[in-house]
Amino acid sequence: MEAIDGLIHGFGVAFQLQNFAACLAGVFIGNVVGVLPGLGVMTAISMLLPLTFAMPPVAAILMLAGIYYGAQYGGAICSILLNLPCHPPHAVTCLDGYPLTLKGKGGTALGVTMLASFLGASFGIVLMVFFAPYLVRIALNFGPAEISSLMLLGLLAGSTLARGSKLKGMSMTCLGLLLGTMGTDINTGLQRFTFGFPELDDGLEIVALALGLFGVAEFLKSVNAVAPVSTSATRIRIADLWPSRSELRTAIVPALRGTLVGSLCSMIPGTGPTIASFMAYGLEKRVSRRPQEFGHGAIQGVAAPEAATHAAVQGDFIPTMSLGIPGDAVMALLLGALVIQGITPGPQLITEHPDIFWGLIASFWIGNILLMVMNMPMIGLWVKLLSIPYRYLYPSALFFVCIGVYSVRSDMFSVGTTLAIGVFGHVLLRHGFHPAPILLGFVLGQRFEENLRRALLLARGDLSIFVTRPISLAFLLTAVLLLGAQLYFALRRRDEIQLPPSASPILDE
Amino acid sequence: MQNKNNMPGGGGGLDQPRSSEIWRDRRAGLLMAGIGAFAAVTGARYGIGTLSRIGPGFFPTVLGIVLVVLGLAIAFTATLAQDHEAGHGHAAQDAPVDWRGYVAIVASMVLFIVLTPVLGLVPGTFACVFTAAMGDRKMTVLNSAVLAAVISVAGALLFIWGLRVGLPYFGS
């Protein structure tokens, strides 16, 4: 069994001291960031990205990935204890998690969340172990035409399935692709959109872009607008975390259903954890014999969406690592980190860099177990962290942004770029644009153009190559289907789950 | 919709976007169309090439045109393409810009860029954190100074001593 051998190799890699430490640091930082009010996952990963440049590739990726799934645990704590939908995937957990806290069962809700999360994550990982190598085998036969079509599908899915207006999402993707063309053209050596700055010859720095959009722009939006958080109602003891046997029995089937929903969602390009958690909650409410309990502290309403979120978070890594096509902005940033480390993402990754692929998978398990173990005794610390005011956070974070961007090329020009992008990003935010697809387009841009060029070169300029090759046609048809479905849903109002209004204007990935 | 400053003639629910939102989308769409037009025109100058051998300008031009179309679509279907989720935790995009915080944050980064190469990382960081912190209305001068001092010492140690960033503590 190729997968089992790979996994054993992966555990060997992940248990090396350096990598284990990176994983631990990642999940810890992620958990802290998930809890801290006003800091999003994207902000955190982009802030730490420059620090990983000095690390070896495996450790860097394990740490960055750890931040991502670690933050999911932190986000759940935020939702359940404080009714704050800090992280979109966990917004729906507020609905029943917070009522449970009010009933004095907040500890139980957290305990169930941890178990459900672990279940969901484990299933997502198993899926990746067996599904990704299979995907890779198919994808290795792709020519430039197939890759172009697949990228088009991925870009379309990433931009239309995000929250908010679809047109705006697509325009953000286009903008990202355009930003990706900045710098020296690989084929001709021509300088594009450098505006006469030699510093832009190598293109826009991804760290500057990410920190501008998800750091500076967010700070500009949130300064003086993040409400202080009261944690007085939330005293949690470790003993409270263990759910009773009957509570476990109520939670287990919804958690399994949630896991399935989450895994399914991760298969559909572009449907990330947020959609998964909402779907899982909706499904639970529909199949329940007592739907009136939902919203008043039903343990199922916590277990199902949390399991779904974590299954989808792990599933997100499948297309990213096996095809090199990121599903959302977080994955785009991880791919960006790989590229900076000199590793080409794509189907050849698994054979050329088995350490990274299998090490990452093994570290997921280690990281999730670490998170479980860590969360039990540290719950009190998390609650204290929740009350750190934003006015101490953002000035410190701003320094991190400046020095982080500077350190990439030892160049103040990048810091200036970050500021400019931040101001522009704030304009975008104020006009109802969600900047996440920009990063998606930016990361894929160069490879997309490259493959498009090659495909047309091979076909001697015949555009029909994209529809005469069956796999490419299938991708394009899926893309059309996706657009059609979007149009259908846009015209037909969907029944929305009402969320509690967010006390602070935080954050969408 | 969480409407803080009730617009005259607005105040509708999800079905009736307020006029301010329509104008916001008009501006948004025109902004995108403008960027797209710029990209398309500039891209065309880079050389579009032929379909069998596409030039460096092909991709930017196509993207620019798509962006123009999308931008116009956003601007003129503003009522249709309503952001249904705008009300959920996105009150910020309707709230007025907090200029004190805004100026402080921009100034803090400018100070970092200008001062650090001349005076060194510690003073640069101090200026950056202090200025940014003063943007918060609840922050006092003393609190900002303490925060800035702590961050500049800890930050300089972490980045210069720990991560070997090539900047001096003090001086250029």
XYZ file of C-alpha atoms in Angstrom:
681
model
C 0.000 0.000 0.000
C 1.535 3.189 -1.236
C -0.567 5.343 1.063
C 0.318 3.406 4.206
C 4.025 3.454 3.382
C 3.785 7.159 2.735
C 2.019 7.725 6.014
C 4.649 5.811 7.971
C 7.334 7.839 6.240
C 5.350 10.961 7.078
C 5.207 10.182 10.772
C 8.946 9.686 10.705
C 9.330 13.150 9.222
C 6.783 14.831 11.461
C 8.315 13.410 14.639
C 11.744 14.845 13.878
C 12.384 17.306 16.651
C 12.504 20.390 14.457
C 9.311 19.536 12.614
C 7.486 18.516 15.758
C 8.440 21.829 17.331
C 7.257 23.703 14.246
C 3.927 21.899 14.354
C 3.520 22.610 18.063
C 4.386 26.263 17.569
C 1.964 26.479 14.655
C -1.054 25.029 16.413
C -0.310 27.042 19.530
C -0.043 30.322 17.640
C -3.108 29.389 15.630
C -5.097 28.674 18.745
C -4.043 31.980 20.306
C -4.903 33.890 17.147
C -8.230 32.110 16.884
C -9.074 33.335 20.357
C -7.690 36.867 20.100
C -10.460 39.235 19.132
C -9.800 41.193 15.968
C -7.065 39.073 14.440
C -7.999 36.758 11.616
C -6.346 33.590 10.387
C -5.202 35.320 7.229
C -3.606 38.142 9.178
C -1.792 35.682 11.389
C -0.483 33.473 8.615
C 0.709 36.404 6.546
C 2.388 37.955 9.595
C 4.286 34.763 10.312
C 5.085 33.980 6.693
C 8.327 36.016 6.645
C 9.523 34.231 9.797
C 9.294 30.894 8.024
C 11.590 31.879 5.168
C 14.616 31.032 7.235
C 13.198 27.631 8.164
C 13.573 24.475 6.073
C 10.550 23.915 3.810
C 8.969 21.046 5.744
C 9.012 22.839 9.073
C 7.725 26.031 7.461
C 4.731 24.337 5.885
C 3.887 22.312 8.988
C 3.880 25.486 11.040
C 1.775 27.536 8.634
C -0.737 24.723 8.240
C -0.838 24.326 12.010
C -1.802 27.961 12.393
C -4.724 27.405 10.059
C -6.301 24.419 11.758
C -5.234 25.551 15.210
C -7.172 28.758 14.681
C -10.305 26.699 14.069
C -10.173 25.421 17.642
C -9.682 28.942 18.927
C -12.540 30.266 16.814
C -14.928 27.744 18.341
C -14.009 28.942 21.837
C -14.811 32.505 20.787
C -18.187 31.469 19.435
C -19.284 29.287 22.311
C -18.159 31.361 25.251
C -18.783 34.860 23.928
C -21.284 34.615 21.111
C -18.677 36.280 18.891
C -18.563 34.927 15.373
C -14.904 35.876 15.018
C -14.226 33.273 12.382
C -16.872 32.713 9.747
C -16.904 28.903 9.905
C -17.771 29.065 13.579
C -20.440 31.719 13.295
C -23.111 29.065 13.197
C -21.747 27.457 16.364
C -22.821 30.560 18.269
C -26.464 29.666 17.747
C -26.437 26.756 20.148
C -23.036 27.099 21.765
C -23.753 30.386 23.478
C -27.149 29.311 24.876
C -25.317 26.318 26.337
C -22.850 28.695 27.983
C -25.715 30.711 29.418
C -27.143 27.496 30.859
C -23.805 26.841 32.530
C -22.963 24.090 30.069
C -20.275 26.009 28.212
C -17.658 23.505 29.317
C -19.658 20.627 27.917
C -20.134 22.468 24.649
C -16.383 22.982 24.392
C -15.717 19.345 25.234
C -18.155 18.147 22.592
C -16.627 20.600 20.130
C -13.167 19.211 20.696
C -14.283 15.626 20.254
C -16.386 16.440 17.190
C -13.538 18.484 15.714
C -11.124 15.651 16.186
C -13.520 13.225 14.567
C -14.081 15.540 11.607
C -10.411 16.311 11.193
C -9.409 12.643 11.375
C -11.867 11.719 8.672
C -10.657 14.593 6.518
C -7.083 13.398 6.927
C -7.954 9.794 6.049
C -9.683 11.079 2.958
C -6.578 12.996 1.991
C -4.338 9.990 2.556
C -6.256 7.835 0.119
C -7.765 10.379 -2.229
C -4.844 12.662 -2.922
C -2.470 10.077 -4.454
C -5.343 8.950 -6.688
C -5.993 12.534 -7.817
C -2.293 12.959 -8.445
C -2.194 9.914 -10.700
C -4.946 11.416 -12.862
C -3.508 14.903 -12.790
C -0.049 13.821 -13.898
C -1.501 13.148 -17.342
C -2.886 16.636 -17.686
C -1.537 18.757 -20.489
C -1.485 22.546 -20.453
C -5.038 22.696 -21.833
C -6.433 20.614 -18.969
C -4.477 22.561 -16.408
C -5.724 25.866 -17.799
C -9.343 24.705 -17.691
C -8.932 23.314 -14.202
C -7.438 26.574 -13.021
C -10.270 28.504 -14.606
C -12.725 26.277 -12.739
C -10.836 26.708 -9.485
C -10.663 30.470 -9.868
C -14.334 30.700 -10.724
C -15.326 28.491 -7.819
C -13.115 30.402 -5.430
C -14.573 33.724 -6.454
C -18.255 32.893 -6.721
C -18.703 30.631 -3.742
C -17.203 33.101 -1.326
C -19.547 35.247 0.682
C -21.150 38.327 -0.746
C -21.747 39.498 -4.277
C -20.557 37.056 -6.945
C -19.759 39.788 -9.437
C -17.548 41.471 -6.903
C -15.876 38.180 -6.093
C -15.078 37.574 -9.733
C -13.739 41.085 -10.210
C -11.439 40.529 -7.214
C -10.106 37.349 -8.831
C -9.464 39.265 -12.055
C -7.671 41.956 -10.116
C -5.550 39.311 -8.424
C -4.633 37.746 -11.773
C -3.665 41.198 -13.045
C -1.515 41.852 -9.993
C 0.106 38.495 -10.697
C 1.266 39.715 -14.097
C 3.314 42.519 -12.543
C 7.053 42.230 -13.033
C 9.201 40.658 -15.697
C 7.389 38.491 -18.224
C 9.052 35.060 -18.242
C 8.804 34.495 -21.974
C 9.910 37.837 -23.346
C 11.665 39.569 -20.468
C 9.376 42.553 -20.856
C 8.585 44.544 -17.715
C 4.864 44.726 -17.108
C 3.122 47.178 -14.773
C 6.302 48.091 -12.928
C 5.614 51.831 -13.245
C 9.342 52.420 -13.582
C 10.234 50.954 -10.183
C 13.119 48.488 -10.498
C 11.973 47.025 -7.149
C 8.905 45.655 -8.933
C 10.881 43.781 -11.594
C 10.459 40.517 -9.709
C 6.763 41.143 -9.347
C 4.738 42.089 -6.352
C 5.934 40.537 -3.111
C 3.241 38.109 -1.896
C 3.972 39.005 1.720
C 3.405 42.677 0.946
C 0.145 41.881 -0.814
C -1.172 39.621 1.939
C -0.133 41.911 4.778
C -1.543 44.933 2.988
C -4.903 43.305 2.387
C -5.292 41.273 5.545
C -3.149 43.325 7.909
C -3.111 47.042 7.227
C -6.541 47.200 5.557
C -8.114 45.288 8.442
C -6.486 47.545 11.021
C -7.712 50.616 9.172
C -11.206 49.163 9.268
C -11.198 47.926 12.841
C -9.390 50.710 14.708
C -11.692 52.197 17.344
C -14.424 49.871 16.138
C -13.715 46.653 18.024
C -15.888 46.503 21.081
C -14.226 45.368 24.289
C -15.229 41.899 25.356
C -16.600 40.957 28.730
C -15.610 37.527 29.903
C -17.264 37.658 33.289
C -19.918 35.056 32.491
C -17.446 32.450 31.422
C -15.740 30.580 34.161
C -14.798 27.164 32.913
C -13.195 24.373 34.899
C -11.423 21.458 33.293
C -13.816 19.008 34.900
C -16.691 20.697 33.059
C -15.222 19.771 29.717
C -16.099 16.095 29.904
C -19.554 15.552 28.464
C -21.790 13.023 30.209
C -22.531 9.708 28.576
C -26.004 10.748 27.455
C -24.644 13.979 25.990
C -22.071 12.000 24.074
C -24.801 9.741 22.748
C -26.774 12.752 21.482
C -23.694 14.248 19.872
C -22.083 11.294 18.149
C -24.462 10.776 15.215
C -24.728 14.507 14.385
C -20.939 14.724 14.532
C -20.672 11.850 12.054
C -23.228 13.453 9.763
C -21.378 16.740 10.048
C -18.148 15.003 9.135
C -19.729 13.628 5.977
C -21.171 17.002 5.011
C -17.803 18.635 5.575
C -15.954 16.056 3.528
C -18.441 16.368 0.686
C -18.076 20.123 0.748
C -14.331 19.872 0.548
C -14.714 17.844 -2.653
C -16.682 20.560 -4.384
C -14.216 23.213 -5.495
C -14.641 26.459 -3.672
C -16.978 25.318 -0.917
C -14.874 25.795 2.124
C -15.445 25.254 5.827
C -17.922 28.100 6.206
C -20.445 26.683 3.781
C -19.876 23.221 5.232
C -20.695 24.302 8.758
C -23.846 26.114 7.688
C -25.008 23.127 5.659
C -24.329 20.730 8.513
C -26.333 22.884 10.906
C -29.229 23.136 8.470
C -29.212 19.390 7.906
C -29.185 18.630 11.639
C -32.129 20.913 12.195
C -34.052 19.238 9.401
C -33.493 15.641 10.482
C -33.992 16.316 14.169
C -37.155 15.040 15.848
C -37.209 18.139 18.035
C -36.077 21.014 15.781
C -37.537 23.526 18.244
C -34.603 22.824 20.571
C -32.155 24.292 18.081
C -31.108 27.791 18.993
C -31.728 27.103 22.678
C -28.686 25.028 23.397
C -28.978 21.805 21.432
C -25.742 19.878 21.718
C -26.247 18.581 18.160
C -26.141 22.169 16.918
C -22.582 22.394 18.184
C -21.308 18.948 17.301
C -22.402 18.827 13.652
C -21.075 22.165 12.359
C -17.801 21.821 14.236
C -17.184 18.346 12.837
C -18.074 19.657 9.369
C -15.741 22.629 9.674
C -12.779 20.514 10.643
C -13.433 17.868 8.008
C -13.629 20.615 5.389
C -10.527 22.391 6.679
C -8.497 19.218 6.267
C -10.169 18.477 2.947
C -9.144 21.913 1.705
C -5.579 20.657 1.593
C -6.407 17.929 -0.941
C -6.633 20.009 -4.134
C -3.975 22.371 -2.825
C -1.348 19.755 -2.212
C -2.233 17.281 -4.959
C -3.156 19.578 -7.853
C -1.584 22.845 -6.824
C -4.986 24.552 -7.041
C -5.862 26.358 -3.821
C -9.502 26.446 -2.729
C -9.343 29.661 -0.764
C -7.073 32.481 0.290
C -5.457 30.571 3.156
C -4.477 27.763 0.829
C -3.266 30.303 -1.717
C -0.960 31.745 0.902
C 0.354 28.283 1.783
C 1.078 27.656 -1.888
C 2.799 31.012 -2.009
C 4.960 29.896 0.903
C 5.872 26.713 -0.964
C 6.868 28.705 -4.033
C 9.043 30.996 -1.936
C 10.749 27.894 -0.560
C 11.559 26.971 -4.148
C 9.024 24.177 -4.446
C 6.732 24.019 -7.458
C 3.207 23.104 -6.438
C 1.362 20.609 -8.589
C 0.837 16.887 -8.985
C 4.557 16.174 -9.033
C 4.885 17.462 -5.466
C 3.967 14.158 -3.863
C 6.746 12.267 -5.667
C 9.358 15.009 -5.711
C 8.846 16.107 -2.132
C 7.311 13.179 -0.254
C 8.681 14.662 2.967
C 6.441 17.667 2.624
C 3.338 15.845 1.503
C 3.353 12.929 3.928
C 4.985 14.906 6.692
C 2.183 17.420 6.456
C -0.488 14.737 6.647
C 1.128 13.085 9.638
C 1.528 16.438 11.315
C -2.217 17.029 10.973
C -2.838 14.158 13.306
C -0.110 15.123 15.685
C -1.316 18.713 15.610
C -4.925 17.799 16.259
C -3.965 15.610 19.191
C -1.738 18.381 20.529
C -4.648 20.784 20.227
C -6.922 18.459 22.194
C -4.360 17.976 24.910
C -3.427 21.635 24.972
C -6.952 22.955 25.086
C -8.017 21.023 28.152
C -5.702 22.643 30.700
C -5.332 25.956 28.906
C -8.949 26.899 28.591
C -8.547 29.420 31.398
C -5.687 31.098 29.582
C -7.734 31.354 26.388
C -10.525 33.048 28.291
C -8.016 35.584 29.636
C -6.618 36.191 26.163
C -10.099 37.017 24.972
C -10.084 40.103 27.108
C -6.902 41.635 25.637
C -8.105 44.929 24.201
C -7.651 45.588 20.517
C -5.811 48.843 21.279
C -2.789 46.858 22.465
C -2.990 44.370 19.649
C -3.034 46.390 16.491
C -0.030 48.684 17.183
C 2.069 45.633 17.998
C 0.766 43.819 14.953
C 1.598 46.826 12.809
C 5.223 46.629 13.880
C 5.225 42.936 12.993
C 3.846 43.806 9.581
C 6.554 46.411 8.947
C 9.519 44.370 10.066
C 8.101 41.206 8.489
C 7.783 42.765 5.057
C 11.149 44.463 5.424
C 12.916 41.227 6.288
C 11.839 39.489 3.075
C 14.178 41.482 0.848
C 15.787 43.820 3.385
C 14.028 46.587 1.555
C 11.882 49.468 2.802
C 10.249 49.722 -0.619
C 8.176 46.629 0.180
C 6.945 48.261 3.381
C 5.767 51.218 1.334
C 4.064 48.860 -1.108
C 2.307 47.212 1.819
C 1.030 50.558 3.021
C -0.244 51.453 -0.447
C -1.940 48.082 -0.833
C -3.422 48.444 2.637
C -4.959 51.806 1.831
C -6.298 50.429 -1.445
C -7.581 47.312 0.328
C -9.453 49.499 2.770
C -11.131 51.269 -0.146
C -12.134 47.837 -1.459
C -13.491 46.748 1.924
C -15.563 49.905 2.184
C -17.071 49.170 -1.190
C -18.226 45.717 -0.234
C -15.404 43.757 -1.861
C -13.952 40.746 -0.057
C -10.244 40.778 -0.871
C -9.636 37.039 -0.364
C -10.020 36.081 -4.071
C -7.291 38.592 -4.958
C -4.767 36.313 -3.336
C -6.209 33.303 -5.143
C -5.810 35.025 -8.496
C -2.393 36.369 -7.598
C -0.984 32.975 -6.684
C -2.409 31.196 -9.718
C -1.883 34.039 -12.182
C 1.566 33.209 -13.471
C 0.968 29.495 -13.866
C -2.407 30.159 -15.464
C -0.908 32.443 -18.084
C 1.990 30.070 -18.647
C -0.281 27.080 -19.281
C -2.629 29.093 -21.443
C 0.292 30.175 -23.598
C 1.637 26.678 -23.870
C -1.760 25.168 -24.678
C -2.347 27.647 -27.485
C 1.172 27.200 -28.765
C 0.708 23.423 -28.966
C -2.654 23.840 -30.687
C -1.243 26.417 -33.110
C -3.671 29.049 -31.902
C -6.736 26.843 -32.199
C -8.996 27.755 -29.265
C -11.056 24.603 -29.757
C -8.349 22.617 -27.960
C -10.078 23.489 -24.696
C -13.329 21.819 -25.697
C -12.084 18.935 -27.834
C -9.991 17.379 -25.097
C -12.522 15.536 -22.910
C -11.070 16.275 -19.489
C -10.666 19.926 -20.294
C -14.229 19.993 -21.609
C -15.481 18.401 -18.395
C -13.808 21.131 -16.317
C -15.269 23.851 -18.491
C -18.749 22.292 -18.330
C -18.471 22.142 -14.551
C -17.550 25.802 -14.583
C -20.605 26.625 -16.703
C -22.754 24.521 -14.391
C -21.371 26.416 -11.434
C -22.199 29.759 -13.005
C -25.695 28.514 -13.866
C -26.291 27.342 -10.311
C -25.075 30.688 -8.991
C -27.463 32.520 -11.256
C -30.309 30.236 -10.175
C -29.628 30.837 -6.499
C -29.172 34.554 -7.017
C -32.613 34.840 -8.525
C -34.232 32.590 -5.931
C -33.831 33.920 -2.412
C -32.378 31.224 -0.193
C -33.545 30.714 3.331
C -30.896 32.223 5.458
C -29.835 31.318 8.930
C -29.962 34.463 10.959
C -26.730 35.127 12.778
C -26.331 37.095 15.940
C -25.013 40.514 15.071
C -21.297 40.613 15.539
C -20.180 42.855 18.341
C -17.009 43.647 16.513
C -16.519 44.100 12.813
C -14.455 40.990 12.412
C -13.431 39.291 9.890
C -13.939 37.334 6.811
C -11.379 35.212 5.221
C -29.129 45.909 7.642
C -27.536 47.651 10.519
C -28.073 51.205 9.591
C -26.524 53.553 12.045
C -27.086 56.902 10.383
C -30.527 56.513 8.895
C -30.446 57.748 5.352
C -33.422 59.830 4.321
C -35.783 57.890 2.132
C -33.932 54.666 2.878
C -34.281 52.363 5.812
C -35.635 49.515 3.695
C -35.064 45.864 4.534
C -33.166 43.326 2.493
C -35.347 43.818 -0.540
C -34.840 47.497 -0.921
C -31.216 48.486 -0.850
C -30.703 51.972 0.483
C -29.671 54.599 -1.967
C -26.292 54.917 -0.260
C -25.634 51.253 -1.038
C -26.583 51.692 -4.660
C -24.137 54.561 -4.920
C -21.503 52.521 -3.133
C -21.884 49.812 -5.760
C -21.866 52.362 -8.576
C -18.550 53.700 -7.322
C -17.247 50.177 -6.752
C -18.128 49.106 -10.273
C -16.657 52.183 -11.879
C -13.466 51.738 -9.883
C -13.113 48.194 -11.233
C -13.976 49.289 -14.760
C -11.353 52.025 -14.512
C -8.660 49.614 -13.362
C -9.691 47.197 -16.103
C -9.523 49.878 -18.779
C -6.077 50.923 -17.608
C -4.868 47.321 -17.683
C -6.356 46.681 -21.111
C -4.857 49.806 -22.669
C -1.466 49.277 -21.050
C -1.535 45.594 -21.913
C -2.248 46.347 -25.558
C 0.945 48.391 -25.676
C 2.953 45.392 -24.452
C 2.019 43.493 -27.609
C -0.890 41.103 -27.852
C 0.713 38.722 -30.324
C -1.261 36.086 -32.171
C -3.354 33.249 -30.783
C -0.687 30.682 -31.599
C 2.044 32.793 -30.053
C 0.436 35.098 -27.546
C 2.451 38.094 -26.465
C 3.077 39.551 -23.024
C 0.146 41.919 -23.453
C -2.466 39.280 -24.245
C -3.271 38.136 -20.730
C -3.448 41.627 -19.150
C -5.601 42.893 -22.023
C -8.092 40.046 -21.760
C -8.234 40.390 -17.979
C -8.653 44.141 -18.291
C -11.595 43.730 -20.651
C -13.203 41.156 -18.364
C -12.724 43.515 -15.446
C -14.351 46.359 -17.361
C -17.358 44.151 -18.111
C -17.599 42.988 -14.493
C -17.209 46.539 -13.237
C -19.971 47.839 -15.445
C -22.134 44.895 -14.401
C -21.554 45.753 -10.743
C -22.308 49.415 -11.335
C -25.499 48.927 -13.270
C -26.993 45.926 -11.561
C -26.339 47.430 -8.165
C -29.880 46.696 -7.089
C -29.749 43.081 -8.285
C -26.338 42.089 -7.105
C -27.066 43.119 -3.573
C -24.770 41.795 -0.989
C -27.327 39.861 1.043
C -24.918 39.180 3.810
C -23.847 42.766 4.152
C -25.813 43.115 7.339
C -24.081 40.284 9.143
C -21.134 41.756 10.905
C -20.310 44.113 8.084
C -21.646 47.221 9.668
C -18.139 48.605 9.367
C -18.417 49.247 5.667
C -21.288 51.638 6.387
C -19.800 53.258 9.442
C -17.840 56.427 8.732
C -14.072 56.098 8.481
C -12.363 56.668 11.807
C -9.959 59.351 10.638
C -7.971 59.547 13.835
C -7.132 55.861 13.688
C -6.667 55.978 9.940
C -4.144 58.806 9.994
C -2.320 57.284 12.960
C -1.890 53.930 11.228
C -0.713 55.426 7.944
C 1.623 57.798 9.782
C 3.051 55.011 11.914
C 4.080 53.024 8.841
C 5.516 56.092 7.145
C 7.534 56.844 10.282
C 8.842 53.297 10.361
C 9.914 53.541 6.722
C 11.588 56.936 7.176
C 13.141 56.631 10.638
C 14.388 53.044 10.763
C 17.116 53.355 8.101
C 18.355 56.588 9.703
C 18.009 56.007 13.450
C 17.906 52.221 13.738
C 15.278 49.631 14.519
C 14.579 50.564 18.153
C 13.658 54.223 17.493
C 11.845 53.281 14.291
C 9.750 50.709 16.110
C 9.063 53.045 19.011
C 7.773 55.734 16.651
C 5.728 53.210 14.720
C 4.015 51.579 17.702
C 3.556 54.817 19.632
C 1.930 56.625 16.701
C -0.308 53.709 15.867
C -1.395 53.325 19.484
C -2.286 57.000 19.744
C -4.864 56.353 17.038
C -7.056 54.564 19.547
C -9.302 56.937 21.432
C -8.903 55.073 24.722
C -5.108 55.099 24.635
C -3.233 57.592 26.803
C 0.211 58.970 26.002
C 1.690 57.028 28.908
C 0.092 53.744 27.881
C 1.189 54.205 24.293
C 4.725 54.988 25.375
C 4.917 51.924 27.601
C 3.533 49.682 24.883
C 5.922 51.180 22.328
C 8.899 50.750 24.660
C 8.084 47.128 25.373
C 7.512 46.255 21.730
C 10.613 48.069 20.471
C 12.921 46.343 22.930
C 11.339 42.905 22.563
C 10.940 43.301 18.809
C 14.495 44.452 18.225
C 15.867 41.574 20.289
C 13.658 39.056 18.506
C 14.426 40.254 14.999
C 18.035 41.444 15.209
C 19.439 39.079 17.793
C 17.089 36.135 17.195
C 16.312 36.228 13.484
C 19.347 38.146 12.225
C 17.505 40.834 10.331
C 20.153 43.144 8.927
C 19.281 46.325 10.790
C 21.183 48.072 13.593
C 19.582 48.603 17.011
C 20.500 52.292 16.876
C 21.997 54.457 14.150
C 22.261 53.811 10.470
